[in-house]
CSV table of C-alpha atoms in Angstrom, one decimal:
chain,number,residue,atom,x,y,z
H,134,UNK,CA,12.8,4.5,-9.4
H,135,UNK,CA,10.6,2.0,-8.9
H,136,UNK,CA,11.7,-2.2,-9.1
H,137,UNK,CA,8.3,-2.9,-9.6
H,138,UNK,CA,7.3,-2.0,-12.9
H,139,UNK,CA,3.6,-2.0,-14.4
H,140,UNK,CA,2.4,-1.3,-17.9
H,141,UNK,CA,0.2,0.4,-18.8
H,142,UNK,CA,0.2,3.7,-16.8
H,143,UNK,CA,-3.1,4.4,-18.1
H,144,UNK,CA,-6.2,2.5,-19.5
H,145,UNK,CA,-9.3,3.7,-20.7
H,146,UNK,CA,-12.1,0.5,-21.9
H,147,UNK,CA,-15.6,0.1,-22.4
H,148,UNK,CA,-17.8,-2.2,-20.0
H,149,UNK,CA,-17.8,-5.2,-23.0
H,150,UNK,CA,-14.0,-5.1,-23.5
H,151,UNK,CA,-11.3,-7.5,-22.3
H,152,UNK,CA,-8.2,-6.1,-21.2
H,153,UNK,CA,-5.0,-6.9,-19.4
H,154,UNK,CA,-2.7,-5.3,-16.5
H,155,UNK,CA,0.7,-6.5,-16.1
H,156,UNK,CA,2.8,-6.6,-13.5
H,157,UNK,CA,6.7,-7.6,-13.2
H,158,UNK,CA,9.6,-7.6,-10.6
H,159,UNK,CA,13.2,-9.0,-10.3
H,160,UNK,CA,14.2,-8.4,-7.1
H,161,UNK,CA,13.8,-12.2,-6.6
H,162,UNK,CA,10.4,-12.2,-3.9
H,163,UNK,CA,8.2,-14.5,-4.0
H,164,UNK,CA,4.9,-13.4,-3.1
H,165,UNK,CA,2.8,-10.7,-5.2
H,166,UNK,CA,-0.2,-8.9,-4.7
H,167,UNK,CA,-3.0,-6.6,-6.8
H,168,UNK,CA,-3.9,-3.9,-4.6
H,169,UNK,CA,-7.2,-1.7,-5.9
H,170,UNK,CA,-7.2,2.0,-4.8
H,171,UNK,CA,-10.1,4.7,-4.7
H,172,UNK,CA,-8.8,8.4,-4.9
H,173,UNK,CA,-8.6,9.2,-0.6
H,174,UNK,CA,-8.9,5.6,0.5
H,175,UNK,CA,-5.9,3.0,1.3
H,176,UNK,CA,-5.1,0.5,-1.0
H,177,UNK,CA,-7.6,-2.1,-1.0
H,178,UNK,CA,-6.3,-5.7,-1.1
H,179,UNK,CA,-7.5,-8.0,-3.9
H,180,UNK,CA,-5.4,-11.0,-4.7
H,181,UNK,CA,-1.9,-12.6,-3.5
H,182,UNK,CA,0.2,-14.9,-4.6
H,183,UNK,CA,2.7,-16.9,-2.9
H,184,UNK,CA,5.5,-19.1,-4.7
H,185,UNK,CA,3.2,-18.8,-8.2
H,186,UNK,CA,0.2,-20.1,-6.0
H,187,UNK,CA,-2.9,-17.9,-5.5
H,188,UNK,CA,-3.2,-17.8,-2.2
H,189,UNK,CA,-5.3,-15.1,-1.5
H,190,UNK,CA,-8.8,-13.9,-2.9
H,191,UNK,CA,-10.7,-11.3,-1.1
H,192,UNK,CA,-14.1,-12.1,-2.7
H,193,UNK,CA,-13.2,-10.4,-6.2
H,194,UNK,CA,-16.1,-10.3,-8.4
H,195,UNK,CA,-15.2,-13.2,-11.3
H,196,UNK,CA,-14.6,-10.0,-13.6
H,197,UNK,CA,-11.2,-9.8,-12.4
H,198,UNK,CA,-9.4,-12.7,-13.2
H,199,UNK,CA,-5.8,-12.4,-12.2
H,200,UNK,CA,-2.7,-15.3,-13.0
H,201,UNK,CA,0.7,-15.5,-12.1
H,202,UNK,CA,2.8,-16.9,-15.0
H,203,UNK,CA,6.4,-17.2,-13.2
H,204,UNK,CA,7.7,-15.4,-10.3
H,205,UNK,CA,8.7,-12.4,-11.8
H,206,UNK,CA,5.5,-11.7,-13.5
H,207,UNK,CA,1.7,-10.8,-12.4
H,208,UNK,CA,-1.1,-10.3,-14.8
H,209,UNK,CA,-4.8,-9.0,-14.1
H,210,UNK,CA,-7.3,-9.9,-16.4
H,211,UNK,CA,-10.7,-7.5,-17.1
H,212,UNK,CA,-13.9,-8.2,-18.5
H,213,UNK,CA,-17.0,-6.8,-18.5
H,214,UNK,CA,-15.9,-4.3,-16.3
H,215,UNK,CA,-18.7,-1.6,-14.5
H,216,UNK,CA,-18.0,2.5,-14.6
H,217,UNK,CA,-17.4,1.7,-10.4
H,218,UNK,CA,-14.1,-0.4,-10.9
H,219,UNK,CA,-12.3,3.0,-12.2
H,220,UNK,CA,-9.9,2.8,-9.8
H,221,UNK,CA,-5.9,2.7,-9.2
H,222,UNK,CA,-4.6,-0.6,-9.4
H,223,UNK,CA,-1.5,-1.5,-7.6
H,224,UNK,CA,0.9,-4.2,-7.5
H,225,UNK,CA,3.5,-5.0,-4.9
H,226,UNK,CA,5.7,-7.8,-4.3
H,227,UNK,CA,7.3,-8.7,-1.3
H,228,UNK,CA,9.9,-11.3,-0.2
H,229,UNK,CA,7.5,-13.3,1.3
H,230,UNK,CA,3.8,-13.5,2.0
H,231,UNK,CA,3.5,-12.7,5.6
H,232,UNK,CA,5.4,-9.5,5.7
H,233,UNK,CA,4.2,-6.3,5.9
H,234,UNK,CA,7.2,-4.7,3.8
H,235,UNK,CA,5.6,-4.1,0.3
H,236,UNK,CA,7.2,-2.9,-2.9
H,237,UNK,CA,4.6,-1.1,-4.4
H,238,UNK,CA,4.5,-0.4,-8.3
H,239,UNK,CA,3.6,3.2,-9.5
H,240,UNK,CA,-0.3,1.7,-10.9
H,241,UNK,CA,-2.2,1.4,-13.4
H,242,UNK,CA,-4.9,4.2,-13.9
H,243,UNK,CA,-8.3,2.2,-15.3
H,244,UNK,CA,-11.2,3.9,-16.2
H,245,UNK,CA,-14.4,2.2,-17.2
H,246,UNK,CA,-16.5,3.9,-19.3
A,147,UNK,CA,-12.3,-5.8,15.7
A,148,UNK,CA,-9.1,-4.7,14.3
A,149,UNK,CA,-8.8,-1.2,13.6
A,150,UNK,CA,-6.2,1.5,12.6
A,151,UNK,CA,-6.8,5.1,12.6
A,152,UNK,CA,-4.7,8.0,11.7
A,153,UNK,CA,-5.1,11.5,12.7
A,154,UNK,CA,-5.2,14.5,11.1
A,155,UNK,CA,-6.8,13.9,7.8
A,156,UNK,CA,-5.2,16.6,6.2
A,157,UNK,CA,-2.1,18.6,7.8
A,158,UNK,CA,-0.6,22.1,6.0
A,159,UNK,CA,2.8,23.4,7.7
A,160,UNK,CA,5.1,25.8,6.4
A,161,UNK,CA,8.9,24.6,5.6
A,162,UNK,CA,11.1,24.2,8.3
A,163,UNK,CA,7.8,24.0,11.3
A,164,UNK,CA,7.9,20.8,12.9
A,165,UNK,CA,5.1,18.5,13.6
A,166,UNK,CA,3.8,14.7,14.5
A,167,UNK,CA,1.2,12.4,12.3
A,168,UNK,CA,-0.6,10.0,14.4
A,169,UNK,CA,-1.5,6.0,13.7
A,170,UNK,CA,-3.9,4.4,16.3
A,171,UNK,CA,-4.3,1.0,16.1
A,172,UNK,CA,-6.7,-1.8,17.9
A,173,UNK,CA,-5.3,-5.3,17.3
A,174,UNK,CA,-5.1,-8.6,19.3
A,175,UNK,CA,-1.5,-8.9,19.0
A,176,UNK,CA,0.8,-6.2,17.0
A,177,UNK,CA,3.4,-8.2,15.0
A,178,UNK,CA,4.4,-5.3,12.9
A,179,UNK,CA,3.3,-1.2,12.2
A,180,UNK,CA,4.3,0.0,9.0
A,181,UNK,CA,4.7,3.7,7.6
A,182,UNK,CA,4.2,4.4,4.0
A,183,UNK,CA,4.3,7.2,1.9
A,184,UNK,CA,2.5,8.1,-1.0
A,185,UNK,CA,3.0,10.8,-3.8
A,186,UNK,CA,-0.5,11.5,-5.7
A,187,UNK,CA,-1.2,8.8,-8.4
A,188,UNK,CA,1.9,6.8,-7.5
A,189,UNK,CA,2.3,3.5,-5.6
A,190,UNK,CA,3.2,3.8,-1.6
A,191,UNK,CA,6.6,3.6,-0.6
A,192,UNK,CA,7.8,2.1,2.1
A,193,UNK,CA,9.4,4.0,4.6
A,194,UNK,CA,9.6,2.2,7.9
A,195,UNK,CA,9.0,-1.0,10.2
A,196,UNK,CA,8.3,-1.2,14.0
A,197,UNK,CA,8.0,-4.0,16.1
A,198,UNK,CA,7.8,-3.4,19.3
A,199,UNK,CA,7.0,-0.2,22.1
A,200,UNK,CA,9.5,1.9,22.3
A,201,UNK,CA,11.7,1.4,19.3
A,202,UNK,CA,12.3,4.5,17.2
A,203,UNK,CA,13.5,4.6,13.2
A,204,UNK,CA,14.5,7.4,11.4
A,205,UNK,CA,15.3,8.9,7.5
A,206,UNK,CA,16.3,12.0,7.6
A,207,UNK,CA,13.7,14.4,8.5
A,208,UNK,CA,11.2,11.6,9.4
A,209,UNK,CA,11.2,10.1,12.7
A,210,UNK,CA,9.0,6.6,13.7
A,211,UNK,CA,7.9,6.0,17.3
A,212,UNK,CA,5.4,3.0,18.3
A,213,UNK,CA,4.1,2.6,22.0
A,214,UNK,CA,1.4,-0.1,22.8
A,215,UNK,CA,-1.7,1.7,21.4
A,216,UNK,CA,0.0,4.7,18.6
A,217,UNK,CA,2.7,5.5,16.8
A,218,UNK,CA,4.1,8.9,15.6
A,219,UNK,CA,5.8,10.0,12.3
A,220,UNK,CA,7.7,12.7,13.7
A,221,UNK,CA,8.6,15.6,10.6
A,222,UNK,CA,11.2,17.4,12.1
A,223,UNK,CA,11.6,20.9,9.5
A,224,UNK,CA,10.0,20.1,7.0
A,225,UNK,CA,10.4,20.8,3.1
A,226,UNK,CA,7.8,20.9,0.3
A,227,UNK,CA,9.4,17.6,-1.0
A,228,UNK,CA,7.3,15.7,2.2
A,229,UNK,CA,4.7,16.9,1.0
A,230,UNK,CA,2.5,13.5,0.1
A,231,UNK,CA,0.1,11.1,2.0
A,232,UNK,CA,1.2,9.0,4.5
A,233,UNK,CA,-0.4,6.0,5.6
A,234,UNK,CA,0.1,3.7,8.3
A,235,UNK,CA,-0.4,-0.5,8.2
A,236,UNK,CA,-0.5,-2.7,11.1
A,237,UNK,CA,-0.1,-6.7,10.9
A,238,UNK,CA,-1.9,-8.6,13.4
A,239,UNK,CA,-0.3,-11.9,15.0
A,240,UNK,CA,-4.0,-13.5,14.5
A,241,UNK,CA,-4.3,-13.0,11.0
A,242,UNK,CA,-0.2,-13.9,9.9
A,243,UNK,CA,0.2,-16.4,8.2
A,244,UNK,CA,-3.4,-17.2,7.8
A,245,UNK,CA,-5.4,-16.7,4.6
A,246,UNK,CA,-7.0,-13.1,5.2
A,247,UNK,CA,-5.2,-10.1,4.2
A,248,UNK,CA,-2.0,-10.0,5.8
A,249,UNK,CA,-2.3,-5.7,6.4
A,250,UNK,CA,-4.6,-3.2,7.9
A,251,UNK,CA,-4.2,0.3,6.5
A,252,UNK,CA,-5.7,3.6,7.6
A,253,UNK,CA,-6.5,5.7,5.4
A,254,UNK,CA,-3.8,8.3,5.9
A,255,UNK,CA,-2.7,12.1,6.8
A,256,UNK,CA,-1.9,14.5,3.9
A,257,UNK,CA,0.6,16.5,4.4
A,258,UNK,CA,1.6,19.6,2.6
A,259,UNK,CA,4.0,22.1,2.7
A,260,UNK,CA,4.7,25.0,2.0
A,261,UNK,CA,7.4,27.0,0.9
């Protein structure tokens, strides 16, 4: 099983809704990440967040807004999503930012009518 | 222009016939190669870290090598249980601790087998 655990599984919404991914660990690490994944490509890296701080944005369109409310938790925001950001989304946490040891949640599944 | 690429795209073996994945990677400097493994529609799990040529790690029917340019996951007699996609990262010493993305996957051998 899993220690990173992110709700929902699935998620179906239309391009005007607002929506939310959450994210949350307790194996006490310190740096989290959203990871966005196309079915037969690698994970794609989108945000990180070290100590609570964002400290990595890989030129996200605005539409994804994503927030770190303690260390145990990581949220991604949607809105005004487009049919091409269907798409796994992954998070993973790690015990610190510059490792390459990931603890990867199972996804969420978002589809964007 | 760093670069990892892992070879074959797609490998079928029967249980119990042994065989070898393949991660080549361009960096400046390796700090790190990382094996992962992923089950369809799950999150990747990590399986193993290698720092430097030479070393070797192993869980149980999987075997890591790195050398200065590739590294090998070695599957020695398979079972349809490894059967899942496997993808290789690699950390470069220029971009650690910087504010780029701190991995560089490929985009992975799947592997099935069958019984």
């Amino acid at each position: 099983d899993t220690e990173v655990t992110q709700t929902p599984k699935h998620l179906v919404m239309g391009m005007t809704n607002k929506k939310s991914l959450k994210c949350e660990q307790h194996m006490g690490h310190r740096a989290m990440y959203w990871y966005k994944q196309k079915a037969k490509k690698p994970p794609e890296l989108m945000f990180v967040y070290s100590y609570e701080k964002l400290s990595i944005n890989e030129s996200v369109p605005s539409r994804f807004s994503p927030e770190c409310p303690n260390s145990s938790l990581l949220n991604l925001h949607l809105h005004a999503l487009q049919p091409e950001d269907s798409a796994l989304y992954l998070c993973a946490s790690s015990r610190g930012q510059n490792t390459g040891e990931l603890f990867f949640g199972e996804g969420s599944r978002l589809t964007v009518l | 222009e760093d670069q990892v690429t892992q070879s074959p795209e797609a490998l079928r073996l029967q249980e119990g016939e042994s065989s070898s994945l393949n991660c080549s990677y361009t960096v400046s400097g390796l700090r790190g190669l990382f094996w992962y493994r992923q089950d369809p529609g799950k999150g990747p799990e990590f399986l193993f870290t290698l720092y430097s040529a030479g070393e070797e790690k192993e869980k149980e029917r999987l075997k890591a090598t790195l050398t200065k340019k590739e590294s090998f996951l070695h599957i020695t007699a398979p079972k349809p249980e490894d059967s899942a996609t496997y993808l290789c990262a690699v950390q470069d010493y220029k971009l650690y601790g910087g504010s780029q993305g701190n991995l560089i996957f490929g985009k992975g051998t799947k592997l099935s087998v069958k019984p």
